PDB file of C-alpha atoms in Angstrom:
ATOM      1  CA  UNK A   1     -60.308-160.444 -13.964  1.00  0.00           C
ATOM      2  CA  UNK A   2     -63.291-161.931 -15.440  1.00  0.00           C
ATOM      3  CA  UNK A   3     -66.154-159.304 -14.454  1.00  0.00           C
ATOM      4  CA  UNK A   4     -64.406-156.484 -15.970  1.00  0.00           C
ATOM      5  CA  UNK A   5     -65.418-158.259 -19.666  1.00  0.00           C
ATOM      6  CA  UNK A   6     -69.180-156.495 -18.568  1.00  0.00           C
ATOM      7  CA  UNK A   7     -68.084-152.995 -19.482  1.00  0.00           C
ATOM      8  CA  UNK A   8     -72.065-152.385 -20.024  1.00  0.00           C
ATOM      9  CA  UNK A   9     -72.561-154.250 -17.338  1.00  0.00           C
ATOM     10  CA  UNK A  10     -74.506-151.969 -13.250  1.00  0.00           C
ATOM     11  CA  UNK A  11     -70.876-152.576 -11.294  1.00  0.00           C
ATOM     12  CA  UNK A  12     -68.454-154.821 -10.528  1.00  0.00           C
ATOM     13  CA  UNK A  13     -68.683-155.997  -7.479  1.00  0.00           C
ATOM     14  CA  UNK A  14     -65.525-154.784  -5.976  1.00  0.00           C
ATOM     15  CA  UNK A  15     -67.305-151.221  -6.084  1.00  0.00           C
ATOM     16  CA  UNK A  16     -70.133-152.531  -5.110  1.00  0.00           C
ATOM     17  CA  UNK A  17     -68.328-153.392  -1.790  1.00  0.00           C
ATOM     18  CA  UNK A  18     -66.396-149.845  -1.525  1.00  0.00           C
ATOM     19  CA  UNK A  19     -69.588-148.021  -1.586  1.00  0.00           C
ATOM     20  CA  UNK A  20     -70.616-149.257   1.979  1.00  0.00           C
ATOM     21  CA  UNK A  21     -67.487-148.653   3.225  1.00  0.00           C
ATOM     22  CA  UNK A  22     -67.161-145.227   1.522  1.00  0.00           C
ATOM     23  CA  UNK A  23     -70.165-144.046   2.008  1.00  0.00           C
ATOM     24  CA  UNK A  24     -72.082-145.393   4.947  1.00  0.00           C
ATOM     25  CA  UNK A  25     -76.331-145.704   5.561  1.00  0.00           C
ATOM     26  CA  UNK A  26     -76.480-145.931   0.603  1.00  0.00           C
ATOM     27  CA  UNK A  27     -77.205-148.060  -0.382  1.00  0.00           C
ATOM     28  CA  UNK A  28     -78.246-149.993  -3.933  1.00  0.00           C
ATOM     29  CA  UNK A  29     -81.855-150.673  -2.800  1.00  0.00           C
ATOM     30  CA  UNK A  30     -82.019-148.088  -0.545  1.00  0.00           C
ATOM     31  CA  UNK A  31     -86.019-146.460  -1.821  1.00  0.00           C
ATOM     32  CA  UNK A  32     -86.806-150.341  -1.883  1.00  0.00           C
ATOM     33  CA  UNK A  33     -89.037-150.740   0.568  1.00  0.00           C
ATOM     34  CA  UNK A  34     -90.465-147.163   0.728  1.00  0.00           C
ATOM     35  CA  UNK A  35     -90.392-145.377  -2.460  1.00  0.00           C
ATOM     36  CA  UNK A  36     -90.227-149.089  -4.276  1.00  0.00           C
ATOM     37  CA  UNK A  37     -91.082-146.686  -8.296  1.00  0.00           C
ATOM     38  CA  UNK A  38     -88.578-143.741  -7.676  1.00  0.00           C
ATOM     39  CA  UNK A  39     -86.333-145.718 -10.259  1.00  0.00           C
ATOM     40  CA  UNK A  40     -88.769-146.017 -12.140  1.00  0.00           C
ATOM     41  CA  UNK A  41     -90.363-142.555 -11.801  1.00  0.00           C
ATOM     42  CA  UNK A  42     -86.796-140.654 -12.584  1.00  0.00           C
ATOM     43  CA  UNK A  43     -86.091-142.915 -14.727  1.00  0.00           C
ATOM     44  CA  UNK A  44     -89.481-142.006 -17.166  1.00  0.00           C
ATOM     45  CA  UNK A  45     -89.362-138.170 -16.757  1.00  0.00           C
ATOM     46  CA  UNK A  46     -85.868-137.703 -18.267  1.00  0.00           C
ATOM     47  CA  UNK A  47     -86.620-140.365 -20.860  1.00  0.00           C
ATOM     48  CA  UNK A  48     -89.547-138.739 -21.429  1.00  0.00           C
ATOM     49  CA  UNK A  49     -87.759-135.204 -21.737  1.00  0.00           C
ATOM     50  CA  UNK A  50     -84.900-136.067 -24.176  1.00  0.00           C
ATOM     51  CA  UNK A  51     -86.706-137.404 -26.121  1.00  0.00           C
ATOM     52  CA  UNK A  52     -88.405-133.773 -26.004  1.00  0.00           C
ATOM     53  CA  UNK A  53     -84.995-132.485 -26.612  1.00  0.00           C
ATOM     54  CA  UNK A  54     -81.603-134.649 -26.832  1.00  0.00           C
ATOM     55  CA  UNK A  55     -79.933-131.908 -25.715  1.00  0.00           C
ATOM     56  CA  UNK A  56     -80.368-131.829 -21.961  1.00  0.00           C
ATOM     57  CA  UNK A  57     -78.794-134.882 -21.279  1.00  0.00           C
ATOM     58  CA  UNK A  58     -75.104-133.393 -21.071  1.00  0.00           C
ATOM     59  CA  UNK A  59     -77.678-130.023 -18.591  1.00  0.00           C
ATOM     60  CA  UNK A  60     -78.327-133.128 -16.071  1.00  0.00           C
ATOM     61  CA  UNK A  61     -74.667-134.798 -16.891  1.00  0.00           C
ATOM     62  CA  UNK A  62     -73.075-131.522 -16.520  1.00  0.00           C
ATOM     63  CA  UNK A  63     -75.682-130.346 -13.164  1.00  0.00           C
ATOM     64  CA  UNK A  64     -74.688-132.897 -10.888  1.00  0.00           C
ATOM     65  CA  UNK A  65     -71.266-132.720 -11.483  1.00  0.00           C
ATOM     66  CA  UNK A  66     -71.718-128.865 -10.232  1.00  0.00           C
ATOM     67  CA  UNK A  67     -73.650-130.293  -7.624  1.00  0.00           C
ATOM     68  CA  UNK A  68     -70.736-133.230  -6.624  1.00  0.00           C
ATOM     69  CA  UNK A  69     -67.832-130.449  -6.879  1.00  0.00           C
ATOM     70  CA  UNK A  70     -69.304-127.375  -4.162  1.00  0.00           C
ATOM     71  CA  UNK A  71     -70.892-128.893  -0.983  1.00  0.00           C
ATOM     72  CA  UNK A  72     -71.357-132.700  -1.781  1.00  0.00           C
ATOM     73  CA  UNK A  73     -73.755-134.342  -4.063  1.00  0.00           C
ATOM     74  CA  UNK A  74     -76.149-132.875  -2.138  1.00  0.00           C
ATOM     75  CA  UNK A  75     -79.160-131.092  -4.174  1.00  0.00           C
ATOM     76  CA  UNK A  76     -77.733-127.914  -3.341  1.00  0.00           C
ATOM     77  CA  UNK A  77     -77.078-126.572  -7.051  1.00  0.00           C
ATOM     78  CA  UNK A  78     -81.014-126.936  -6.969  1.00  0.00           C
ATOM     79  CA  UNK A  79     -81.751-124.323  -3.956  1.00  0.00           C
ATOM     80  CA  UNK A  80     -83.330-121.104  -5.425  1.00  0.00           C
ATOM     81  CA  UNK A  81     -82.012-117.579  -4.168  1.00  0.00           C
ATOM     82  CA  UNK A  82     -83.301-115.096  -2.331  1.00  0.00           C
ATOM     83  CA  UNK A  83     -82.833-111.723  -0.483  1.00  0.00           C
ATOM     84  CA  UNK A  84     -80.747-113.367   2.468  1.00  0.00           C
ATOM     85  CA  UNK A  85     -78.511-115.682   0.421  1.00  0.00           C
ATOM     86  CA  UNK A  86     -77.579-115.469  -3.123  1.00  0.00           C
ATOM     87  CA  UNK A  87     -76.928-119.327  -4.044  1.00  0.00           C
ATOM     88  CA  UNK A  88     -74.960-121.304  -6.048  1.00  0.00           C
ATOM     89  CA  UNK A  89     -77.403-121.720  -8.943  1.00  0.00           C
ATOM     90  CA  UNK A  90     -76.801-117.434  -9.830  1.00  0.00           C
ATOM     91  CA  UNK A  91     -73.291-117.911 -10.028  1.00  0.00           C
ATOM     92  CA  UNK A  92     -71.445-117.619 -13.331  1.00  0.00           C
ATOM     93  CA  UNK A  93     -70.602-120.525 -13.776  1.00  0.00           C
ATOM     94  CA  UNK A  94     -73.918-121.895 -12.904  1.00  0.00           C
ATOM     95  CA  UNK A  95     -76.228-119.619 -14.431  1.00  0.00           C
ATOM     96  CA  UNK A  96     -75.713-122.128 -17.804  1.00  0.00           C
ATOM     97  CA  UNK A  97     -77.168-125.252 -16.333  1.00  0.00           C
ATOM     98  CA  UNK A  98     -79.965-126.541 -17.998  1.00  0.00           C
ATOM     99  CA  UNK A  99     -82.347-129.699 -16.795  1.00  0.00           C
ATOM    100  CA  UNK A 100     -84.277-128.412 -13.443  1.00  0.00           C
ATOM    101  CA  UNK A 101     -87.214-129.218 -15.196  1.00  0.00           C
ATOM    102  CA  UNK A 102     -86.892-132.790 -15.352  1.00  0.00           C
ATOM    103  CA  UNK A 103     -85.810-132.813 -12.151  1.00  0.00           C
ATOM    104  CA  UNK A 104     -88.910-130.384 -10.558  1.00  0.00           C
ATOM    105  CA  UNK A 105     -91.121-133.109 -13.003  1.00  0.00           C
ATOM    106  CA  UNK A 106     -89.657-136.242 -11.342  1.00  0.00           C
ATOM    107  CA  UNK A 107     -89.797-135.134  -8.257  1.00  0.00           C
ATOM    108  CA  UNK A 108     -93.166-133.740  -8.425  1.00  0.00           C
ATOM    109  CA  UNK A 109     -95.050-136.936  -9.164  1.00  0.00           C
ATOM    110  CA  UNK A 110     -93.061-138.762  -6.534  1.00  0.00           C
ATOM    111  CA  UNK A 111     -93.944-137.017  -3.516  1.00  0.00           C
ATOM    112  CA  UNK A 112     -97.588-138.172  -5.236  1.00  0.00           C
ATOM    113  CA  UNK A 113     -96.410-141.552  -4.288  1.00  0.00           C
ATOM    114  CA  UNK A 114     -94.564-141.424  -1.391  1.00  0.00           C
ATOM    115  CA  UNK A 115     -94.209-137.888   0.755  1.00  0.00           C
ATOM    116  CA  UNK A 116     -91.195-137.006   1.989  1.00  0.00           C
ATOM    117  CA  UNK A 117     -88.763-139.793   1.081  1.00  0.00           C
ATOM    118  CA  UNK A 118     -87.271-139.382  -2.182  1.00  0.00           C
ATOM    119  CA  UNK A 119     -84.071-136.880  -1.766  1.00  0.00           C
ATOM    120  CA  UNK A 120     -83.777-134.040  -3.841  1.00  0.00           C
ATOM    121  CA  UNK A 121     -80.040-135.067  -4.500  1.00  0.00           C
ATOM    122  CA  UNK A 122     -80.618-138.490  -5.139  1.00  0.00           C
ATOM    123  CA  UNK A 123     -83.424-137.662  -7.893  1.00  0.00           C
ATOM    124  CA  UNK A 124     -80.302-135.549  -9.738  1.00  0.00           C
ATOM    125  CA  UNK A 125     -77.257-137.935  -9.005  1.00  0.00           C
ATOM    126  CA  UNK A 126     -80.407-140.897 -10.741  1.00  0.00           C
ATOM    127  CA  UNK A 127     -81.303-138.336 -13.593  1.00  0.00           C
ATOM    128  CA  UNK A 128     -77.840-137.505 -14.113  1.00  0.00           C
ATOM    129  CA  UNK A 129     -77.284-141.420 -14.259  1.00  0.00           C
ATOM    130  CA  UNK A 130     -80.054-142.757 -16.445  1.00  0.00           C
ATOM    131  CA  UNK A 131     -78.632-139.010 -18.862  1.00  0.00           C
ATOM    132  CA  UNK A 132     -76.078-140.614 -20.163  1.00  0.00           C
ATOM    133  CA  UNK A 133     -78.262-144.080 -20.281  1.00  0.00           C
ATOM    134  CA  UNK A 134     -80.457-142.298 -22.846  1.00  0.00           C
ATOM    135  CA  UNK A 135     -77.894-141.071 -24.394  1.00  0.00           C
ATOM    136  CA  UNK A 136     -75.850-144.639 -25.421  1.00  0.00           C
ATOM    137  CA  UNK A 137     -73.424-143.953 -23.031  1.00  0.00           C
ATOM    138  CA  UNK A 138     -73.041-146.891 -19.956  1.00  0.00           C
ATOM    139  CA  UNK A 139     -75.270-148.198 -17.930  1.00  0.00           C
ATOM    140  CA  UNK A 140     -73.859-148.457 -14.132  1.00  0.00           C
ATOM    141  CA  UNK A 141     -75.914-147.672 -10.686  1.00  0.00           C
ATOM    142  CA  UNK A 142     -75.028-146.442  -7.714  1.00  0.00           C
ATOM    143  CA  UNK A 143     -75.847-146.423  -4.587  1.00  0.00           C
ATOM    144  CA  UNK A 144     -78.454-144.051  -2.786  1.00  0.00           C
ATOM    145  CA  UNK A 145     -79.964-141.924   0.329  1.00  0.00           C
ATOM    146  CA  UNK A 146     -78.204-139.080   0.012  1.00  0.00           C
ATOM    147  CA  UNK A 147     -79.906-136.018   2.453  1.00  0.00           C
ATOM    148  CA  UNK A 148     -80.461-132.887   0.613  1.00  0.00           C
ATOM    149  CA  UNK A 149     -77.304-130.433   1.998  1.00  0.00           C
ATOM    150  CA  UNK A 150     -79.303-127.194   3.823  1.00  0.00           C
ATOM    151  CA  UNK A 151     -76.538-124.681   2.441  1.00  0.00           C
ATOM    152  CA  UNK A 152     -76.560-122.764  -1.127  1.00  0.00           C
ATOM    153  CA  UNK A 153     -73.897-120.177  -1.375  1.00  0.00           C
ATOM    154  CA  UNK A 154     -72.361-118.689  -4.159  1.00  0.00           C
ATOM    155  CA  UNK A 155     -69.248-117.993  -2.850  1.00  0.00           C
ATOM    156  CA  UNK A 156     -68.397-121.478  -2.376  1.00  0.00           C
ATOM    157  CA  UNK A 157     -68.458-122.183  -6.318  1.00  0.00           C
ATOM    158  CA  UNK A 158     -64.647-120.622  -6.750  1.00  0.00           C
ATOM    159  CA  UNK A 159     -64.634-124.980  -5.680  1.00  0.00           C
ATOM    160  CA  UNK A 160     -64.989-125.230  -9.532  1.00  0.00           C
ATOM    161  CA  UNK A 161     -62.336-126.294 -11.870  1.00  0.00           C
ATOM    162  CA  UNK A 162     -62.483-123.338 -15.017  1.00  0.00           C
ATOM    163  CA  UNK A 163     -62.472-123.362 -18.497  1.00  0.00           C
ATOM    164  CA  UNK A 164     -59.532-122.284 -18.646  1.00  0.00           C
ATOM    165  CA  UNK A 165     -57.650-123.838 -16.344  1.00  0.00           C
ATOM    166  CA  UNK A 166     -54.279-126.257 -17.185  1.00  0.00           C
ATOM    167  CA  UNK A 167     -53.944-130.180 -16.903  1.00  0.00           C
ATOM    168  CA  UNK A 168     -51.442-129.686 -13.380  1.00  0.00           C
ATOM    169  CA  UNK A 169     -54.781-127.041 -12.644  1.00  0.00           C
ATOM    170  CA  UNK A 170     -56.960-130.305 -13.248  1.00  0.00           C
ATOM    171  CA  UNK A 171     -55.269-132.928 -11.621  1.00  0.00           C
ATOM    172  CA  UNK A 172     -54.511-130.945  -8.206  1.00  0.00           C
ATOM    173  CA  UNK A 173     -58.219-129.755  -8.002  1.00  0.00           C
ATOM    174  CA  UNK A 174     -59.947-133.512  -8.668  1.00  0.00           C
ATOM    175  CA  UNK A 175     -57.284-134.990  -6.302  1.00  0.00           C
ATOM    176  CA  UNK A 176     -58.608-132.537  -3.419  1.00  0.00           C
ATOM    177  CA  UNK A 177     -61.790-134.456  -4.415  1.00  0.00           C
ATOM    178  CA  UNK A 178     -60.002-138.052  -4.115  1.00  0.00           C
ATOM    179  CA  UNK A 179     -59.765-138.046  -7.834  1.00  0.00           C
ATOM    180  CA  UNK A 180     -56.562-139.891  -9.508  1.00  0.00           C
ATOM    181  CA  UNK A 181     -55.753-137.493 -13.036  1.00  0.00           C
ATOM    182  CA  UNK A 182     -57.192-140.883 -14.700  1.00  0.00           C
ATOM    183  CA  UNK A 183     -60.384-140.854 -13.394  1.00  0.00           C
ATOM    184  CA  UNK A 184     -59.961-136.132 -13.918  1.00  0.00           C
ATOM    185  CA  UNK A 185     -59.649-137.144 -17.238  1.00  0.00           C
ATOM    186  CA  UNK A 186     -62.235-140.491 -17.414  1.00  0.00           C
ATOM    187  CA  UNK A 187     -64.482-137.522 -15.888  1.00  0.00           C
ATOM    188  CA  UNK A 188     -64.090-134.897 -18.131  1.00  0.00           C
ATOM    189  CA  UNK A 189     -64.914-137.335 -21.205  1.00  0.00           C
ATOM    190  CA  UNK A 190     -68.475-136.640 -20.534  1.00  0.00           C
ATOM    191  CA  UNK A 191     -67.919-133.753 -23.016  1.00  0.00           C
ATOM    192  CA  UNK A 192     -68.992-135.465 -25.882  1.00  0.00           C
ATOM    193  CA  UNK A 193     -71.944-134.478 -24.243  1.00  0.00           C
ATOM    194  CA  UNK A 194     -73.035-130.896 -24.584  1.00  0.00           C
ATOM    195  CA  UNK A 195     -72.237-127.352 -25.669  1.00  0.00           C
ATOM    196  CA  UNK A 196     -69.404-124.300 -23.917  1.00  0.00           C
ATOM    197  CA  UNK A 197     -69.834-121.036 -24.424  1.00  0.00           C
ATOM    198  CA  UNK A 198     -67.852-118.312 -26.776  1.00  0.00           C
ATOM    199  CA  UNK A 199     -67.939-116.562 -23.487  1.00  0.00           C
ATOM    200  CA  UNK A 200     -65.537-120.002 -21.819  1.00  0.00           C
ATOM    201  CA  UNK A 201     -63.252-120.152 -25.171  1.00  0.00           C
ATOM    202  CA  UNK A 202     -62.997-116.483 -26.746  1.00  0.00           C
ATOM    203  CA  UNK A 203     -59.522-115.689 -24.768  1.00  0.00           C
ATOM    204  CA  UNK A 204     -58.372-118.335 -26.946  1.00  0.00           C
ATOM    205  CA  UNK A 205     -58.727-116.780 -29.859  1.00  0.00           C
ATOM    206  CA  UNK A 206     -57.198-113.702 -29.365  1.00  0.00           C
ATOM    207  CA  UNK A 207     -53.844-114.871 -30.061  1.00  0.00           C
ATOM    208  CA  UNK A 208     -51.847-118.099 -32.395  1.00  0.00           C
ATOM    209  CA  UNK A 209     -52.064-120.691 -29.690  1.00  0.00           C
ATOM    210  CA  UNK A 210     -50.027-123.553 -30.870  1.00  0.00           C
ATOM    211  CA  UNK A 211     -52.897-126.107 -29.298  1.00  0.00           C
ATOM    212  CA  UNK A 212     -55.407-125.092 -31.376  1.00  0.00           C
ATOM    213  CA  UNK A 213     -56.022-126.389 -35.736  1.00  0.00           C
ATOM    214  CA  UNK A 214     -56.467-123.224 -37.834  1.00  0.00           C
ATOM    215  CA  UNK A 215     -59.298-124.711 -39.707  1.00  0.00           C
ATOM    216  CA  UNK A 216     -61.120-124.970 -35.915  1.00  0.00           C
ATOM    217  CA  UNK A 217     -59.828-121.822 -35.132  1.00  0.00           C
ATOM    218  CA  UNK A 218     -61.579-120.505 -37.675  1.00  0.00           C
ATOM    219  CA  UNK A 219     -64.654-122.389 -36.234  1.00  0.00           C
ATOM    220  CA  UNK A 220     -64.704-121.152 -33.496  1.00  0.00           C
ATOM    221  CA  UNK A 221     -64.308-117.155 -34.920  1.00  0.00           C
ATOM    222  CA  UNK A 222     -66.879-117.784 -36.217  1.00  0.00           C
ATOM    223  CA  UNK A 223     -68.503-119.386 -33.579  1.00  0.00           C
ATOM    224  CA  UNK A 224     -67.951-115.641 -31.724  1.00  0.00           C
ATOM    225  CA  UNK A 225     -68.926-113.586 -34.088  1.00  0.00           C
ATOM    226  CA  UNK A 226     -72.499-114.329 -32.786  1.00  0.00           C
ATOM    227  CA  UNK A 227     -71.650-113.131 -29.362  1.00  0.00           C
ATOM    228  CA  UNK A 228     -70.740-113.967 -26.248  1.00  0.00           C
ATOM    229  CA  UNK A 229     -73.874-116.487 -25.213  1.00  0.00           C
ATOM    230  CA  UNK A 230     -72.930-118.594 -28.945  1.00  0.00           C
ATOM    231  CA  UNK A 231     -72.497-122.495 -28.442  1.00  0.00           C
ATOM    232  CA  UNK A 232     -69.806-124.409 -30.093  1.00  0.00           C
ATOM    233  CA  UNK A 233     -70.300-128.551 -29.933  1.00  0.00           C
ATOM    234  CA  UNK A 234     -67.111-130.193 -28.311  1.00  0.00           C
ATOM    235  CA  UNK A 235     -67.184-132.589 -30.578  1.00  0.00           C
ATOM    236  CA  UNK A 236     -69.367-133.825 -33.850  1.00  0.00           C
ATOM    237  CA  UNK A 237     -72.372-136.044 -31.895  1.00  0.00           C
ATOM    238  CA  UNK A 238     -73.187-133.717 -29.515  1.00  0.00           C
ATOM    239  CA  UNK A 239     -76.754-135.458 -28.468  1.00  0.00           C
ATOM    240  CA  UNK A 240     -74.502-138.876 -28.299  1.00  0.00           C
ATOM    241  CA  UNK A 241     -71.927-140.552 -25.443  1.00  0.00           C
ATOM    242  CA  UNK A 242     -68.638-141.671 -27.322  1.00  0.00           C
ATOM    243  CA  UNK A 243     -65.544-140.981 -27.666  1.00  0.00           C
ATOM    244  CA  UNK A 244     -65.314-138.293 -30.395  1.00  0.00           C
ATOM    245  CA  UNK A 245     -64.161-135.630 -28.122  1.00  0.00           C
ATOM    246  CA  UNK A 246     -61.156-137.608 -27.440  1.00  0.00           C
ATOM    247  CA  UNK A 247     -60.926-138.565 -31.367  1.00  0.00           C
ATOM    248  CA  UNK A 248     -62.047-134.420 -31.567  1.00  0.00           C
ATOM    249  CA  UNK A 249     -58.767-134.035 -28.755  1.00  0.00           C
ATOM    250  CA  UNK A 250     -55.827-135.577 -30.651  1.00  0.00           C
ATOM    251  CA  UNK A 251     -56.817-132.987 -33.918  1.00  0.00           C
ATOM    252  CA  UNK A 252     -56.060-130.346 -31.363  1.00  0.00           C
ATOM    253  CA  UNK A 253     -60.542-129.374 -32.069  1.00  0.00           C
ATOM    254  CA  UNK A 254     -60.676-129.117 -27.788  1.00  0.00           C
ATOM    255  CA  UNK A 255     -63.044-126.100 -27.413  1.00  0.00           C
ATOM    256  CA  UNK A 256     -61.988-125.167 -24.289  1.00  0.00           C
ATOM    257  CA  UNK A 257     -58.773-124.649 -23.039  1.00  0.00           C
ATOM    258  CA  UNK A 258     -58.957-127.176 -20.565  1.00  0.00           C
ATOM    259  CA  UNK A 259     -60.095-129.344 -22.610  1.00  0.00           C
ATOM    260  CA  UNK A 260     -57.810-129.656 -25.203  1.00  0.00           C
ATOM    261  CA  UNK A 261     -54.475-129.259 -22.172  1.00  0.00           C
ATOM    262  CA  UNK A 262     -55.234-132.867 -21.787  1.00  0.00           C
ATOM    263  CA  UNK A 263     -53.538-134.095 -24.945  1.00  0.00           C
ATOM    264  CA  UNK A 264     -51.475-131.870 -24.980  1.00  0.00           C
ATOM    265  CA  UNK A 265     -50.078-132.821 -21.471  1.00  0.00           C
ATOM    266  CA  UNK A 266     -47.484-135.027 -21.106  1.00  0.00           C
ATOM    267  CA  UNK A 267     -49.497-136.220 -17.632  1.00  0.00           C
ATOM    268  CA  UNK A 268     -52.639-136.084 -19.165  1.00  0.00           C
ATOM    269  CA  UNK A 269     -51.620-137.433 -23.333  1.00  0.00           C
ATOM    270  CA  UNK A 270     -51.657-140.521 -22.839  1.00  0.00           C
ATOM    271  CA  UNK A 271     -54.420-141.303 -20.790  1.00  0.00           C
ATOM    272  CA  UNK A 272     -56.709-139.602 -23.861  1.00  0.00           C
ATOM    273  CA  UNK A 273     -54.713-141.402 -26.654  1.00  0.00           C
ATOM    274  CA  UNK A 274     -56.123-145.313 -24.515  1.00  0.00           C
ATOM    275  CA  UNK A 275     -59.616-143.652 -24.458  1.00  0.00           C
ATOM    276  CA  UNK A 276     -59.654-142.032 -28.406  1.00  0.00           C
ATOM    277  CA  UNK A 277     -58.827-145.633 -29.423  1.00  0.00           C
ATOM    278  CA  UNK A 278     -60.880-147.963 -26.904  1.00  0.00           C
ATOM    279  CA  UNK A 279     -63.885-146.657 -26.468  1.00  0.00           C
ATOM    280  CA  UNK A 280     -65.531-149.341 -23.888  1.00  0.00           C
ATOM    281  CA  UNK A 281     -62.474-148.711 -21.803  1.00  0.00           C
ATOM    282  CA  UNK A 282     -63.512-145.604 -21.716  1.00  0.00           C
ATOM    283  CA  UNK A 283     -66.867-146.051 -21.217  1.00  0.00           C
ATOM    284  CA  UNK A 284     -65.166-148.557 -18.161  1.00  0.00           C
ATOM    285  CA  UNK A 285     -63.600-145.696 -16.083  1.00  0.00           C
ATOM    286  CA  UNK A 286     -65.904-143.627 -16.915  1.00  0.00           C
ATOM    287  CA  UNK A 287     -68.798-145.677 -15.246  1.00  0.00           C
ATOM    288  CA  UNK A 288     -66.119-146.043 -12.203  1.00  0.00           C
ATOM    289  CA  UNK A 289     -65.586-142.219 -11.712  1.00  0.00           C
ATOM    290  CA  UNK A 290     -69.099-141.688 -11.948  1.00  0.00           C
ATOM    291  CA  UNK A 291     -70.011-144.091  -9.503  1.00  0.00           C
ATOM    292  CA  UNK A 292     -66.835-141.869  -7.072  1.00  0.00           C
ATOM    293  CA  UNK A 293     -68.212-138.804  -7.283  1.00  0.00           C
ATOM    294  CA  UNK A 294     -71.678-139.461  -6.747  1.00  0.00           C
ATOM    295  CA  UNK A 295     -70.563-140.749  -3.129  1.00  0.00           C
ATOM    296  CA  UNK A 296     -68.898-136.899  -2.706  1.00  0.00           C
ATOM    297  CA  UNK A 297     -69.661-135.846   0.630  1.00  0.00           C
ATOM    298  CA  UNK A 298     -72.747-137.105   0.553  1.00  0.00           C
ATOM    299  CA  UNK A 299     -74.716-135.187   4.280  1.00  0.00           C
ATOM    300  CA  UNK A 300     -76.411-138.121   6.543  1.00  0.00           C
ATOM    301  CA  UNK A 301     -79.970-137.117   7.967  1.00  0.00           C
ATOM    302  CA  UNK A 302     -78.080-135.191  11.024  1.00  0.00           C
ATOM    303  CA  UNK A 303     -76.726-133.217   8.661  1.00  0.00           C
ATOM    304  CA  UNK A 304     -79.618-132.677   5.696  1.00  0.00           C
ATOM    305  CA  UNK A 305     -82.728-133.978   5.276  1.00  0.00           C
ATOM    306  CA  UNK A 306     -85.503-134.631   2.036  1.00  0.00           C
ATOM    307  CA  UNK A 307     -87.128-131.535   0.349  1.00  0.00           C
ATOM    308  CA  UNK A 308     -89.821-131.194   0.101  1.00  0.00           C
ATOM    309  CA  UNK A 309     -88.963-128.324  -2.391  1.00  0.00           C
ATOM    310  CA  UNK A 310     -85.926-129.121  -4.578  1.00  0.00           C
ATOM    311  CA  UNK A 311     -85.414-125.649  -4.754  1.00  0.00           C
ATOM    312  CA  UNK A 312     -85.543-124.751  -1.553  1.00  0.00           C
ATOM    313  CA  UNK A 313     -84.559-125.581   2.507  1.00  0.00           C
ATOM    314  CA  UNK A 314     -87.646-127.114   4.272  1.00  0.00           C
TER     315      UNK A 314
END
């Protein structure tokens, strides 16, 4: 198919068709008349934020993933806890999320131009997309029109994959959301950005791990000597979106168990090798998987709202 040659171009036509079939009510041009500058405001806000702090690219992508995998892509991860309810963001799995201020700034600017129109869920999805591009990753677009959810509960974060999962567990969890093993590995490639905290990988250091390079084990141990919150980059270019993450897995330099298992498992080893060899293939599969993820359990007008403040339900 000729269009597949354009790995970095916005979207392949076949996927746009699927968008309308899978996510009724969403559209690439959803805000064209109601808030025509919404996307530009988000893009400008993300660009300014990442110019000031490039590490926020990883934060925005991770926040979008943690949002979509719990209650669907509905901005529920943005909601603050109250006396009556402990929200998703206060789960141990979400305490290290970063970039809330970027979403808040974009929402503030958009509200000045078109109040009550653009959802926080859409802003987060667009911000993650723009962060990937800013960091050197693929260009892709997503349909807009998501509504903000009205539920955010800490117990729902049990649906997030744990850093100690093996390949079978990851395949099973992602499969429950409709993702193939290949799509799971492609999405895991988002770990080409960012860091992991010692608390999420120190258990690997208590005994000899045959899937952990001995020299890299010393590196991880040195990182952890600074405490549980010490940070270890997933690969050598923590702020660049590339395929070095998969090269690291080939060298048994995966930081998390859930990273290295992708190379160690016969179920996913071939996929890792393919992405390590061919960055363009990784980019192409990643953008398709991100589009698919952005459509998880989107809320329509009857089940959602457009929050005035991203941190609380209207």
